PDB file of C-alpha atoms and ligand atoms in Angstrom:
ATOM      1  CA  VAL A   6     -19.876 -43.331  12.786  1.00  0.00           C
ATOM      2  CA  LEU A   7     -22.384 -41.900  13.455  1.00  0.00           C
ATOM      3  CA  PRO A   8     -24.595 -43.748  16.408  1.00  0.00           C
ATOM      4  CA  GLY A   9     -27.627 -45.827  14.196  1.00  0.00           C
ATOM      5  CA  TRP A  10     -25.536 -45.281  10.807  1.00  0.00           C
ATOM      6  CA  PHE A  11     -23.531 -46.876   8.937  1.00  0.00           C
ATOM      7  CA  SER A  12     -21.006 -45.387   6.232  1.00  0.00           C
ATOM      8  CA  GLU A  13     -19.033 -46.351   3.622  1.00  0.00           C
ATOM      9  CA  ILE A  14     -15.561 -45.979   3.894  1.00  0.00           C
ATOM     10  CA  SER A  15     -12.865 -47.008   1.887  1.00  0.00           C
ATOM     11  CA  PRO A  16      -9.748 -45.957   0.039  1.00  0.00           C
ATOM     12  CA  LEU A  17     -11.665 -46.704  -3.272  1.00  0.00           C
ATOM     13  CA  TRP A  18     -13.720 -44.103  -3.158  1.00  0.00           C
ATOM     14  CA  PRO A  19     -11.894 -41.461  -1.338  1.00  0.00           C
ATOM     15  CA  GLY A  20     -13.280 -38.329   0.401  1.00  0.00           C
ATOM     16  CA  GLU A  21     -17.001 -39.915  -0.042  1.00  0.00           C
ATOM     17  CA  ALA A  22     -19.130 -42.433   1.574  1.00  0.00           C
ATOM     18  CA  HIS A  23     -22.715 -44.013   1.486  1.00  0.00           C
ATOM     19  CA  SER A  24     -24.820 -43.980   4.781  1.00  0.00           C
ATOM     20  CA  LEU A  25     -27.850 -46.269   5.520  1.00  0.00           C
ATOM     21  CA  LYS A  26     -29.077 -46.004   9.186  1.00  0.00           C
ATOM     22  CA  VAL A  27     -29.040 -48.668  10.931  1.00  0.00           C
ATOM     23  CA  GLU A  28     -32.094 -50.435  13.216  1.00  0.00           C
ATOM     24  CA  LYS A  29     -30.536 -53.831  13.790  1.00  0.00           C
ATOM     25  CA  ILE A  30     -27.101 -56.707  13.246  1.00  0.00           C
ATOM     26  CA  LEU A  31     -28.082 -58.982  11.913  1.00  0.00           C
ATOM     27  CA  PHE A  32     -25.033 -61.269  11.731  1.00  0.00           C
ATOM     28  CA  GLN A  33     -20.789 -60.544  12.364  1.00  0.00           C
ATOM     29  CA  GLY A  34     -18.542 -63.146  11.084  1.00  0.00           C
ATOM     30  CA  LYS A  35     -14.717 -62.953   9.846  1.00  0.00           C
ATOM     31  CA  SER A  36     -14.468 -66.256   7.068  1.00  0.00           C
ATOM     32  CA  ASP A  37     -11.131 -66.805   5.873  1.00  0.00           C
ATOM     33  CA  TYR A  38     -11.762 -64.423   3.284  1.00  0.00           C
ATOM     34  CA  GLN A  39     -12.812 -61.228   4.834  1.00  0.00           C
ATOM     35  CA  ASN A  40     -15.358 -59.990   7.615  1.00  0.00           C
ATOM     36  CA  VAL A  41     -19.067 -60.309   6.572  1.00  0.00           C
ATOM     37  CA  MET A  42     -21.673 -58.443   8.158  1.00  0.00           C
ATOM     38  CA  VAL A  43     -25.551 -57.884   7.898  1.00  0.00           C
ATOM     39  CA  PHE A  44     -27.496 -55.201   9.383  1.00  0.00           C
ATOM     40  CA  GLN A  45     -31.384 -54.554   9.151  1.00  0.00           C
ATOM     41  CA  SER A  46     -31.460 -50.495   6.641  1.00  0.00           C
ATOM     42  CA  SER A  47     -34.626 -48.318   7.873  1.00  0.00           C
ATOM     43  CA  THR A  48     -34.987 -47.765   4.471  1.00  0.00           C
ATOM     44  CA  TYR A  49     -33.584 -50.176   1.849  1.00  0.00           C
ATOM     45  CA  GLY A  50     -34.190 -53.981   3.847  1.00  0.00           C
ATOM     46  CA  LYS A  51     -31.276 -56.467   5.105  1.00  0.00           C
ATOM     47  CA  VAL A  52     -27.672 -55.796   3.922  1.00  0.00           C
ATOM     48  CA  LEU A  53     -25.088 -56.942   3.126  1.00  0.00           C
ATOM     49  CA  VAL A  54     -21.901 -55.236   3.602  1.00  0.00           C
ATOM     50  CA  LEU A  55     -18.174 -57.138   3.181  1.00  0.00           C
ATOM     51  CA  ASP A  56     -15.190 -56.072   4.547  1.00  0.00           C
ATOM     52  CA  GLY A  57     -16.687 -52.504   5.453  1.00  0.00           C
ATOM     53  CA  VAL A  58     -18.387 -52.635   1.178  1.00  0.00           C
ATOM     54  CA  ILE A  59     -21.975 -52.294   0.927  1.00  0.00           C
ATOM     55  CA  GLN A  60     -21.682 -55.930  -1.546  1.00  0.00           C
ATOM     56  CA  LEU A  61     -26.735 -55.667  -1.990  1.00  0.00           C
ATOM     57  CA  THR A  62     -29.680 -54.460  -0.250  1.00  0.00           C
ATOM     58  CA  GLU A  63     -32.225 -56.104  -0.790  1.00  0.00           C
ATOM     59  CA  ARG A  64     -34.618 -52.810  -2.144  1.00  0.00           C
ATOM     60  CA  ASP A  65     -32.343 -52.449  -5.283  1.00  0.00           C
ATOM     61  CA  GLU A  66     -30.365 -55.168  -5.508  1.00  0.00           C
ATOM     62  CA  CYS A  67     -32.607 -56.014  -8.435  1.00  0.00           C
ATOM     63  CA  ALA A  68     -30.542 -53.071 -10.542  1.00  0.00           C
ATOM     64  CA  TYR A  69     -27.304 -55.323 -10.519  1.00  0.00           C
ATOM     65  CA  GLN A  70     -28.158 -58.479 -10.540  1.00  0.00           C
ATOM     66  CA  GLU A  71     -30.770 -58.400 -13.618  1.00  0.00           C
ATOM     67  CA  MET A  72     -28.332 -56.180 -15.824  1.00  0.00           C
ATOM     68  CA  ILE A  73     -25.429 -58.218 -15.732  1.00  0.00           C
ATOM     69  CA  ALA A  74     -27.108 -61.592 -15.939  1.00  0.00           C
ATOM     70  CA  HIS A  75     -29.586 -60.553 -18.833  1.00  0.00           C
ATOM     71  CA  LEU A  76     -26.983 -57.219 -20.854  1.00  0.00           C
ATOM     72  CA  PRO A  77     -25.188 -61.128 -22.057  1.00  0.00           C
ATOM     73  CA  LEU A  78     -27.945 -63.753 -22.156  1.00  0.00           C
ATOM     74  CA  CYS A  79     -30.757 -61.626 -23.928  1.00  0.00           C
ATOM     75  CA  SER A  80     -27.648 -60.860 -26.544  1.00  0.00           C
ATOM     76  CA  ILE A  81     -26.740 -63.775 -27.480  1.00  0.00           C
ATOM     77  CA  PRO A  82     -29.785 -67.154 -28.554  1.00  0.00           C
ATOM     78  CA  ASN A  83     -29.232 -69.534 -26.553  1.00  0.00           C
ATOM     79  CA  PRO A  84     -27.592 -69.407 -24.190  1.00  0.00           C
ATOM     80  CA  LYS A  85     -27.204 -73.491 -23.048  1.00  0.00           C
ATOM     81  CA  LYS A  86     -23.555 -73.408 -20.580  1.00  0.00           C
ATOM     82  CA  VAL A  87     -23.146 -70.351 -18.468  1.00  0.00           C
ATOM     83  CA  LEU A  88     -20.412 -69.771 -15.431  1.00  0.00           C
ATOM     84  CA  VAL A  89     -20.771 -67.807 -12.932  1.00  0.00           C
ATOM     85  CA  ILE A  90     -17.535 -66.771 -11.254  1.00  0.00           C
ATOM     86  CA  GLY A  91     -18.072 -64.932  -7.726  1.00  0.00           C
ATOM     87  CA  GLY A  92     -21.301 -64.218  -7.367  1.00  0.00           C
ATOM     88  CA  GLY A  93     -21.808 -66.248  -3.826  1.00  0.00           C
ATOM     89  CA  ASP A  94     -25.434 -64.508  -2.772  1.00  0.00           C
ATOM     90  CA  GLY A  95     -27.069 -66.139  -5.667  1.00  0.00           C
ATOM     91  CA  GLY A  96     -29.030 -63.129  -7.384  1.00  0.00           C
ATOM     92  CA  VAL A  97     -26.998 -63.708 -11.138  1.00  0.00           C
ATOM     93  CA  LEU A  98     -27.931 -67.197 -10.531  1.00  0.00           C
ATOM     94  CA  ARG A  99     -31.839 -66.650  -9.275  1.00  0.00           C
ATOM     95  CA  GLU A 100     -31.511 -64.445 -12.746  1.00  0.00           C
ATOM     96  CA  VAL A 101     -29.260 -66.551 -15.010  1.00  0.00           C
ATOM     97  CA  SER A 102     -31.819 -69.250 -14.783  1.00  0.00           C
ATOM     98  CA  ARG A 103     -34.700 -67.265 -16.443  1.00  0.00           C
ATOM     99  CA  HIS A 104     -33.650 -68.375 -19.605  1.00  0.00           C
ATOM    100  CA  SER A 105     -34.939 -71.638 -20.479  1.00  0.00           C
ATOM    101  CA  SER A 106     -32.526 -71.995 -23.095  1.00  0.00           C
ATOM    102  CA  VAL A 107     -30.016 -72.548 -20.153  1.00  0.00           C
ATOM    103  CA  GLU A 108     -28.911 -76.118 -19.303  1.00  0.00           C
ATOM    104  CA  GLN A 109     -25.933 -76.346 -16.811  1.00  0.00           C
ATOM    105  CA  ILE A 110     -25.049 -73.232 -14.410  1.00  0.00           C
ATOM    106  CA  ASP A 111     -21.805 -72.989 -12.385  1.00  0.00           C
ATOM    107  CA  ILE A 112     -20.830 -71.191 -10.402  1.00  0.00           C
ATOM    108  CA  CYS A 113     -17.600 -70.562  -8.808  1.00  0.00           C
ATOM    109  CA  GLU A 114     -16.986 -68.572  -4.968  1.00  0.00           C
ATOM    110  CA  ILE A 115     -14.644 -68.654  -3.573  1.00  0.00           C
ATOM    111  CA  ASP A 116     -16.257 -67.542   0.040  1.00  0.00           C
ATOM    112  CA  LYS A 117     -18.486 -70.395   1.686  1.00  0.00           C
ATOM    113  CA  MET A 118     -19.872 -68.253   4.172  1.00  0.00           C
ATOM    114  CA  VAL A 119     -21.604 -65.607   1.339  1.00  0.00           C
ATOM    115  CA  VAL A 120     -23.720 -68.560   0.678  1.00  0.00           C
ATOM    116  CA  GLU A 121     -24.699 -69.453   4.230  1.00  0.00           C
ATOM    117  CA  VAL A 122     -25.181 -66.064   4.845  1.00  0.00           C
ATOM    118  CA  SER A 123     -27.265 -65.445   1.709  1.00  0.00           C
ATOM    119  CA  LYS A 124     -29.503 -68.704   1.966  1.00  0.00           C
ATOM    120  CA  GLN A 125     -30.079 -67.353   5.676  1.00  0.00           C
ATOM    121  CA  PHE A 126     -30.808 -63.749   5.667  1.00  0.00           C
ATOM    122  CA  PHE A 127     -31.350 -62.847   2.348  1.00  0.00           C
ATOM    123  CA  PRO A 128     -34.027 -66.124   0.993  1.00  0.00           C
ATOM    124  CA  ASP A 129     -35.206 -64.120  -1.748  1.00  0.00           C
ATOM    125  CA  VAL A 130     -31.587 -63.143  -3.364  1.00  0.00           C
ATOM    126  CA  ALA A 131     -30.239 -67.180  -1.991  1.00  0.00           C
ATOM    127  CA  VAL A 132     -33.228 -69.101  -4.271  1.00  0.00           C
ATOM    128  CA  GLY A 133     -30.586 -69.029  -7.347  1.00  0.00           C
ATOM    129  CA  TYR A 134     -29.228 -71.989  -5.372  1.00  0.00           C
ATOM    130  CA  GLU A 135     -32.920 -74.051  -5.827  1.00  0.00           C
ATOM    131  CA  ASP A 136     -32.051 -74.665  -9.529  1.00  0.00           C
ATOM    132  CA  PRO A 137     -31.838 -77.860 -10.183  1.00  0.00           C
ATOM    133  CA  ARG A 138     -29.425 -76.508 -13.266  1.00  0.00           C
ATOM    134  CA  VAL A 139     -27.459 -74.913 -10.554  1.00  0.00           C
ATOM    135  CA  ASN A 140     -23.524 -76.667  -9.982  1.00  0.00           C
ATOM    136  CA  LEU A 141     -21.534 -74.872  -6.574  1.00  0.00           C
ATOM    137  CA  HIS A 142     -18.070 -74.933  -6.595  1.00  0.00           C
ATOM    138  CA  ILE A 143     -16.077 -73.382  -3.334  1.00  0.00           C
ATOM    139  CA  GLY A 144     -13.229 -71.726  -4.319  1.00  0.00           C
ATOM    140  CA  ASP A 145     -11.255 -69.333  -6.745  1.00  0.00           C
ATOM    141  CA  GLY A 146     -11.843 -68.241  -9.922  1.00  0.00           C
ATOM    142  CA  VAL A 147      -8.541 -68.134 -11.274  1.00  0.00           C
ATOM    143  CA  ALA A 148      -8.137 -72.485 -10.520  1.00  0.00           C
ATOM    144  CA  PHE A 149     -11.332 -73.103 -11.202  1.00  0.00           C
ATOM    145  CA  LEU A 150     -11.392 -71.737 -15.094  1.00  0.00           C
ATOM    146  CA  LYS A 151      -7.681 -73.390 -15.343  1.00  0.00           C
ATOM    147  CA  ASN A 152      -9.572 -76.925 -15.512  1.00  0.00           C
ATOM    148  CA  VAL A 153     -11.935 -75.372 -17.412  1.00  0.00           C
ATOM    149  CA  ALA A 154     -11.535 -76.884 -21.130  1.00  0.00           C
ATOM    150  CA  ALA A 155     -11.334 -74.539 -23.816  1.00  0.00           C
ATOM    151  CA  GLY A 156     -14.369 -73.376 -25.573  1.00  0.00           C
ATOM    152  CA  THR A 157     -16.497 -74.902 -22.134  1.00  0.00           C
ATOM    153  CA  TYR A 158     -19.709 -71.651 -22.006  1.00  0.00           C
ATOM    154  CA  ASP A 159     -21.634 -69.069 -24.046  1.00  0.00           C
ATOM    155  CA  ALA A 160     -21.445 -67.553 -21.001  1.00  0.00           C
ATOM    156  CA  VAL A 161     -19.163 -66.069 -17.809  1.00  0.00           C
ATOM    157  CA  ILE A 162     -20.143 -63.944 -15.266  1.00  0.00           C
ATOM    158  CA  VAL A 163     -18.018 -62.633 -13.772  1.00  0.00           C
ATOM    159  CA  ASP A 164     -19.918 -60.749 -10.251  1.00  0.00           C
ATOM    160  CA  SER A 165     -17.129 -59.492  -7.852  1.00  0.00           C
ATOM    161  CA  SER A 166     -16.097 -57.273  -5.233  1.00  0.00           C
ATOM    162  CA  ASP A 167     -13.540 -54.850  -5.513  1.00  0.00           C
ATOM    163  CA  PRO A 168     -10.225 -54.881  -6.518  1.00  0.00           C
ATOM    164  CA  ILE A 169      -8.894 -55.062  -2.787  1.00  0.00           C
ATOM    165  CA  GLY A 170      -9.111 -58.004  -1.238  1.00  0.00           C
ATOM    166  CA  PRO A 171      -9.830 -61.760  -2.765  1.00  0.00           C
ATOM    167  CA  ALA A 172     -11.305 -59.953  -5.915  1.00  0.00           C
ATOM    168  CA  GLN A 173      -8.152 -57.861  -7.587  1.00  0.00           C
ATOM    169  CA  GLU A 174      -6.730 -60.620  -9.231  1.00  0.00           C
ATOM    170  CA  LEU A 175     -10.290 -60.952 -10.809  1.00  0.00           C
ATOM    171  CA  PHE A 176      -9.895 -57.785 -12.526  1.00  0.00           C
ATOM    172  CA  GLU A 177      -5.746 -58.319 -13.718  1.00  0.00           C
ATOM    173  CA  LYS A 178      -5.500 -59.604 -17.250  1.00  0.00           C
ATOM    174  CA  PRO A 179      -4.540 -63.630 -17.524  1.00  0.00           C
ATOM    175  CA  PHE A 180      -7.613 -64.114 -15.998  1.00  0.00           C
ATOM    176  CA  PHE A 181      -9.641 -62.208 -18.495  1.00  0.00           C
ATOM    177  CA  ASP A 182      -6.921 -64.767 -20.586  1.00  0.00           C
ATOM    178  CA  SER A 183      -8.254 -67.488 -18.709  1.00  0.00           C
ATOM    179  CA  ILE A 184     -12.805 -66.492 -19.392  1.00  0.00           C
ATOM    180  CA  ALA A 185     -11.348 -66.335 -22.972  1.00  0.00           C
ATOM    181  CA  ARG A 186      -9.917 -69.438 -23.539  1.00  0.00           C
ATOM    182  CA  ALA A 187     -13.363 -71.700 -22.132  1.00  0.00           C
ATOM    183  CA  LEU A 188     -15.515 -69.261 -23.723  1.00  0.00           C
ATOM    184  CA  ARG A 189     -16.932 -70.141 -27.405  1.00  0.00           C
ATOM    185  CA  PRO A 190     -16.538 -68.907 -30.120  1.00  0.00           C
ATOM    186  CA  GLY A 191     -19.143 -66.039 -30.664  1.00  0.00           C
ATOM    187  CA  GLY A 192     -19.277 -66.639 -26.256  1.00  0.00           C
ATOM    188  CA  VAL A 193     -19.695 -63.657 -24.357  1.00  0.00           C
ATOM    189  CA  VAL A 194     -18.744 -62.687 -20.482  1.00  0.00           C
ATOM    190  CA  SER A 195     -20.299 -59.927 -18.526  1.00  0.00           C
ATOM    191  CA  THR A 196     -18.002 -58.483 -15.256  1.00  0.00           C
ATOM    192  CA  GLN A 197     -18.724 -55.828 -12.557  1.00  0.00           C
ATOM    193  CA  ALA A 198     -16.638 -52.908 -13.964  1.00  0.00           C
ATOM    194  CA  GLU A 199     -16.792 -50.170 -11.238  1.00  0.00           C
ATOM    195  CA  SER A 200     -18.181 -46.509 -12.103  1.00  0.00           C
ATOM    196  CA  ILE A 201     -16.775 -44.081 -14.379  1.00  0.00           C
ATOM    197  CA  TRP A 202     -17.539 -40.789 -11.685  1.00  0.00           C
ATOM    198  CA  LEU A 203     -14.590 -42.862  -9.610  1.00  0.00           C
ATOM    199  CA  HIS A 204     -12.847 -45.387 -11.726  1.00  0.00           C
ATOM    200  CA  MET A 205     -11.846 -43.580 -14.991  1.00  0.00           C
ATOM    201  CA  HIS A 206      -8.044 -45.835 -15.103  1.00  0.00           C
ATOM    202  CA  ILE A 207      -9.320 -48.184 -13.859  1.00  0.00           C
ATOM    203  CA  ILE A 208     -11.846 -48.805 -16.205  1.00  0.00           C
ATOM    204  CA  GLU A 209      -9.299 -47.472 -19.239  1.00  0.00           C
ATOM    205  CA  GLU A 210      -7.078 -50.598 -18.309  1.00  0.00           C
ATOM    206  CA  ILE A 211      -9.426 -52.682 -18.327  1.00  0.00           C
ATOM    207  CA  VAL A 212     -11.132 -51.874 -21.035  1.00  0.00           C
ATOM    208  CA  ALA A 213      -6.869 -52.231 -22.712  1.00  0.00           C
ATOM    209  CA  ASN A 214      -6.769 -55.531 -21.658  1.00  0.00           C
ATOM    210  CA  CYS A 215     -10.248 -56.615 -23.365  1.00  0.00           C
ATOM    211  CA  ARG A 216      -9.364 -55.208 -26.528  1.00  0.00           C
ATOM    212  CA  GLN A 217      -6.304 -56.942 -26.619  1.00  0.00           C
ATOM    213  CA  ILE A 218      -7.805 -60.784 -25.679  1.00  0.00           C
ATOM    214  CA  PHE A 219     -11.729 -60.382 -26.546  1.00  0.00           C
ATOM    215  CA  LYS A 220     -11.774 -59.742 -30.482  1.00  0.00           C
ATOM    216  CA  GLY A 221     -15.740 -59.908 -31.474  1.00  0.00           C
ATOM    217  CA  SER A 222     -16.669 -56.864 -29.200  1.00  0.00           C
ATOM    218  CA  VAL A 223     -15.422 -54.619 -26.718  1.00  0.00           C
ATOM    219  CA  ASN A 224     -18.735 -52.468 -24.545  1.00  0.00           C
ATOM    220  CA  TYR A 225     -19.228 -50.785 -21.297  1.00  0.00           C
ATOM    221  CA  ALA A 226     -22.429 -50.390 -20.523  1.00  0.00           C
ATOM    222  CA  TRP A 227     -24.020 -49.014 -16.716  1.00  0.00           C
ATOM    223  CA  THR A 228     -26.851 -49.061 -14.165  1.00  0.00           C
ATOM    224  CA  THR A 229     -28.062 -46.933 -11.714  1.00  0.00           C
ATOM    225  CA  VAL A 230     -27.577 -48.893  -8.086  1.00  0.00           C
ATOM    226  CA  PRO A 231     -28.138 -45.952  -5.225  1.00  0.00           C
ATOM    227  CA  THR A 232     -26.257 -48.238  -2.485  1.00  0.00           C
ATOM    228  CA  TYR A 233     -23.382 -48.272  -4.494  1.00  0.00           C
ATOM    229  CA  PRO A 234     -21.043 -45.986  -3.930  1.00  0.00           C
ATOM    230  CA  SER A 235     -22.125 -42.803  -6.488  1.00  0.00           C
ATOM    231  CA  GLY A 236     -24.812 -44.446  -7.102  1.00  0.00           C
ATOM    232  CA  MET A 237     -24.155 -46.164 -10.896  1.00  0.00           C
ATOM    233  CA  ILE A 238     -21.694 -49.327 -11.335  1.00  0.00           C
ATOM    234  CA  GLY A 239     -20.808 -50.801 -14.992  1.00  0.00           C
ATOM    235  CA  PHE A 240     -20.432 -53.953 -16.682  1.00  0.00           C
ATOM    236  CA  MET A 241     -17.804 -54.895 -19.080  1.00  0.00           C
ATOM    237  CA  LEU A 242     -19.940 -56.674 -21.862  1.00  0.00           C
ATOM    238  CA  CYS A 243     -18.064 -58.308 -24.551  1.00  0.00           C
ATOM    239  CA  SER A 244     -17.150 -60.842 -26.749  1.00  0.00           C
ATOM    240  CA  THR A 245     -14.896 -63.637 -28.555  1.00  0.00           C
ATOM    241  CA  GLU A 246     -14.032 -64.328 -32.198  1.00  0.00           C
ATOM    242  CA  GLY A 247     -16.664 -65.797 -33.843  1.00  0.00           C
ATOM    243  CA  PRO A 248     -20.600 -65.146 -35.557  1.00  0.00           C
ATOM    244  CA  ALA A 249     -20.552 -61.516 -34.725  1.00  0.00           C
ATOM    245  CA  VAL A 250     -22.207 -60.085 -31.493  1.00  0.00           C
ATOM    246  CA  ASP A 251     -24.296 -56.896 -30.917  1.00  0.00           C
ATOM    247  CA  PHE A 252     -25.427 -56.560 -27.433  1.00  0.00           C
ATOM    248  CA  LYS A 253     -26.837 -53.447 -27.681  1.00  0.00           C
ATOM    249  CA  ASN A 254     -29.317 -55.317 -30.031  1.00  0.00           C
ATOM    250  CA  PRO A 255     -30.918 -57.838 -27.490  1.00  0.00           C
ATOM    251  CA  ILE A 256     -32.255 -60.893 -29.720  1.00  0.00           C
ATOM    252  CA  ASN A 257     -33.217 -63.187 -27.058  1.00  0.00           C
ATOM    253  CA  PRO A 258     -36.233 -61.945 -24.764  1.00  0.00           C
ATOM    254  CA  ILE A 259     -36.934 -63.356 -21.886  1.00  0.00           C
ATOM    255  CA  ASP A 260     -39.287 -65.437 -21.706  1.00  0.00           C
ATOM    256  CA  ALA A 261     -41.377 -63.792 -19.396  1.00  0.00           C
ATOM    257  CA  ASP A 262     -43.646 -67.093 -18.587  1.00  0.00           C
ATOM    258  CA  ALA A 263     -41.590 -69.579 -18.614  1.00  0.00           C
ATOM    259  CA  SER A 264     -42.777 -71.809 -15.877  1.00  0.00           C
ATOM    260  CA  HIS A 265     -39.510 -70.548 -13.416  1.00  0.00           C
ATOM    261  CA  ASN A 266     -40.427 -66.609 -13.734  1.00  0.00           C
ATOM    262  CA  LYS A 267     -43.556 -68.072 -12.292  1.00  0.00           C
ATOM    263  CA  THR A 268     -41.268 -68.121  -8.944  1.00  0.00           C
ATOM    264  CA  LEU A 269     -39.644 -66.184  -8.896  1.00  0.00           C
ATOM    265  CA  GLY A 270     -41.947 -63.228  -9.793  1.00  0.00           C
ATOM    266  CA  PRO A 271     -41.546 -60.934 -12.829  1.00  0.00           C
ATOM    267  CA  MET A 272     -37.653 -59.164 -12.832  1.00  0.00           C
ATOM    268  CA  LYS A 273     -38.209 -55.194 -11.156  1.00  0.00           C
ATOM    269  CA  PHE A 274     -35.757 -53.268 -13.590  1.00  0.00           C
ATOM    270  CA  TYR A 275     -34.547 -55.292 -16.814  1.00  0.00           C
ATOM    271  CA  ASN A 276     -36.205 -54.541 -19.418  1.00  0.00           C
ATOM    272  CA  SER A 277     -35.087 -54.710 -23.530  1.00  0.00           C
ATOM    273  CA  GLU A 278     -35.074 -50.301 -23.725  1.00  0.00           C
ATOM    274  CA  LEU A 279     -33.352 -49.949 -20.641  1.00  0.00           C
ATOM    275  CA  HIS A 280     -31.006 -53.262 -21.845  1.00  0.00           C
ATOM    276  CA  LYS A 281     -30.455 -50.622 -25.021  1.00  0.00           C
ATOM    277  CA  ALA A 282     -30.028 -47.461 -23.189  1.00  0.00           C
ATOM    278  CA  SER A 283     -27.052 -48.764 -20.438  1.00  0.00           C
ATOM    279  CA  PHE A 284     -24.823 -49.045 -23.422  1.00  0.00           C
ATOM    280  CA  CYS A 285     -25.212 -44.583 -24.043  1.00  0.00           C
ATOM    281  CA  LEU A 286     -21.917 -43.110 -21.859  1.00  0.00           C
ATOM    282  CA  PRO A 287     -21.272 -39.523 -20.913  1.00  0.00           C
ATOM    283  CA  SER A 288     -18.541 -38.433 -23.090  1.00  0.00           C
ATOM    284  CA  PHE A 289     -16.297 -37.490 -20.420  1.00  0.00           C
ATOM    285  CA  ALA A 290     -15.977 -42.193 -20.441  1.00  0.00           C
ATOM    286  CA  LYS A 291     -16.958 -42.249 -24.222  1.00  0.00           C
ATOM    287  CA  ARG A 292     -13.687 -40.337 -25.706  1.00  0.00           C
ATOM    288  CA  VAL A 293     -12.194 -43.162 -23.170  1.00  0.00           C
ATOM    289  CA  ILE A 294     -13.584 -45.338 -23.818  1.00  0.00           C
ATOM    290  CA  GLU A 295     -14.233 -45.610 -27.287  1.00  0.00           C
ATOM    291  CA  SER A 296     -10.940 -44.479 -27.659  1.00  0.00           C
ATOM    292  CA  LYS A 297      -8.933 -47.295 -26.066  1.00  0.00           C
TER     293      LYS A 297
HETATM  294  N1  JFQ B  26     -23.925 -59.870  -6.000  1.00  0.00           N
HETATM  295  C1  JFQ B  26     -22.858 -58.769  -5.376  1.00  0.00           C
HETATM  296  C2  JFQ B  26     -22.706 -57.809  -5.674  1.00  0.00           C
HETATM  297  C3  JFQ B  26     -21.385 -57.139  -5.495  1.00  0.00           C
HETATM  298  N2  JFQ B  26     -20.852 -56.239  -6.705  1.00  0.00           N
HETATM  299  C4  JFQ B  26     -19.606 -55.380  -5.763  1.00  0.00           C
HETATM  300  C5  JFQ B  26     -20.158 -55.466  -4.657  1.00  0.00           C
HETATM  301  C6  JFQ B  26     -19.126 -53.985  -4.450  1.00  0.00           C
HETATM  302  C7  JFQ B  26     -18.949 -52.867  -4.871  1.00  0.00           C
HETATM  303  N3  JFQ B  26     -18.321 -51.777  -4.768  1.00  0.00           N
HETATM  304  C8  JFQ B  26     -19.675 -53.530  -6.014  1.00  0.00           C
HETATM  305  C9  JFQ B  26     -20.079 -54.522  -7.533  1.00  0.00           C
END
């Protein structure tokens, strides 16, 4: 390791490693599930790292949190009940809370240390927990979904880390089955779906599973996140059988003047044009994803 630099080395992106200059290590701990670290970077603000993998930086977290939340929620009229699996840093909660139609936001995060560390070091991200509609459950998302009554949610957002470690089973078919069961007809799911530059095989398998399970529509969208491997990351956007959902046509714009948007400040990344553009794919990815 170069003095003063953090490099993100992982078997999930062999032969490459994004690096950030480190000013100061702010926290290092080991939870029941993973190593947790926070450092002050020179140019991306504070950085949250789990098992050596960058989860978010203050400078570019907006891209991921806003897109994973607003791509599904702006595609259906009046989302009321939303479930977040993972997302312990609170950033997705912050974005979901911008939707005034939402009445209930359940979140199931397996690692309590992630919640506590985010509240301590990333207050502008963990602000999502301050919304009275939020109900925090600490536990395994797989078990949580087994106890959810069928058809409960309008939207489920799976803000997971990578399929290595605690999040492994959040990429497998039984989990997608349990999401489909928890959604109402025409309900939507948005999941972290890795990078077309690095994980085309993982994406191919996820798309094949989703096509079997989600009989509405199945789409892959993407965004740029400079500090994620390959500088981008994608999402699966799927809907269950029922009222048709056209993810590429954001029918439910965010109520920009809603009171909670005053406390949260304006969005930094998401907008309706970018919503539409995010489903446009390079040919090598289109060939695989749209043929499945
Ligand atoms: N809410 C924080 C986002 C966590 N998402 C993942 C972190 C690890 C990355 N390699 C992929 C995205």
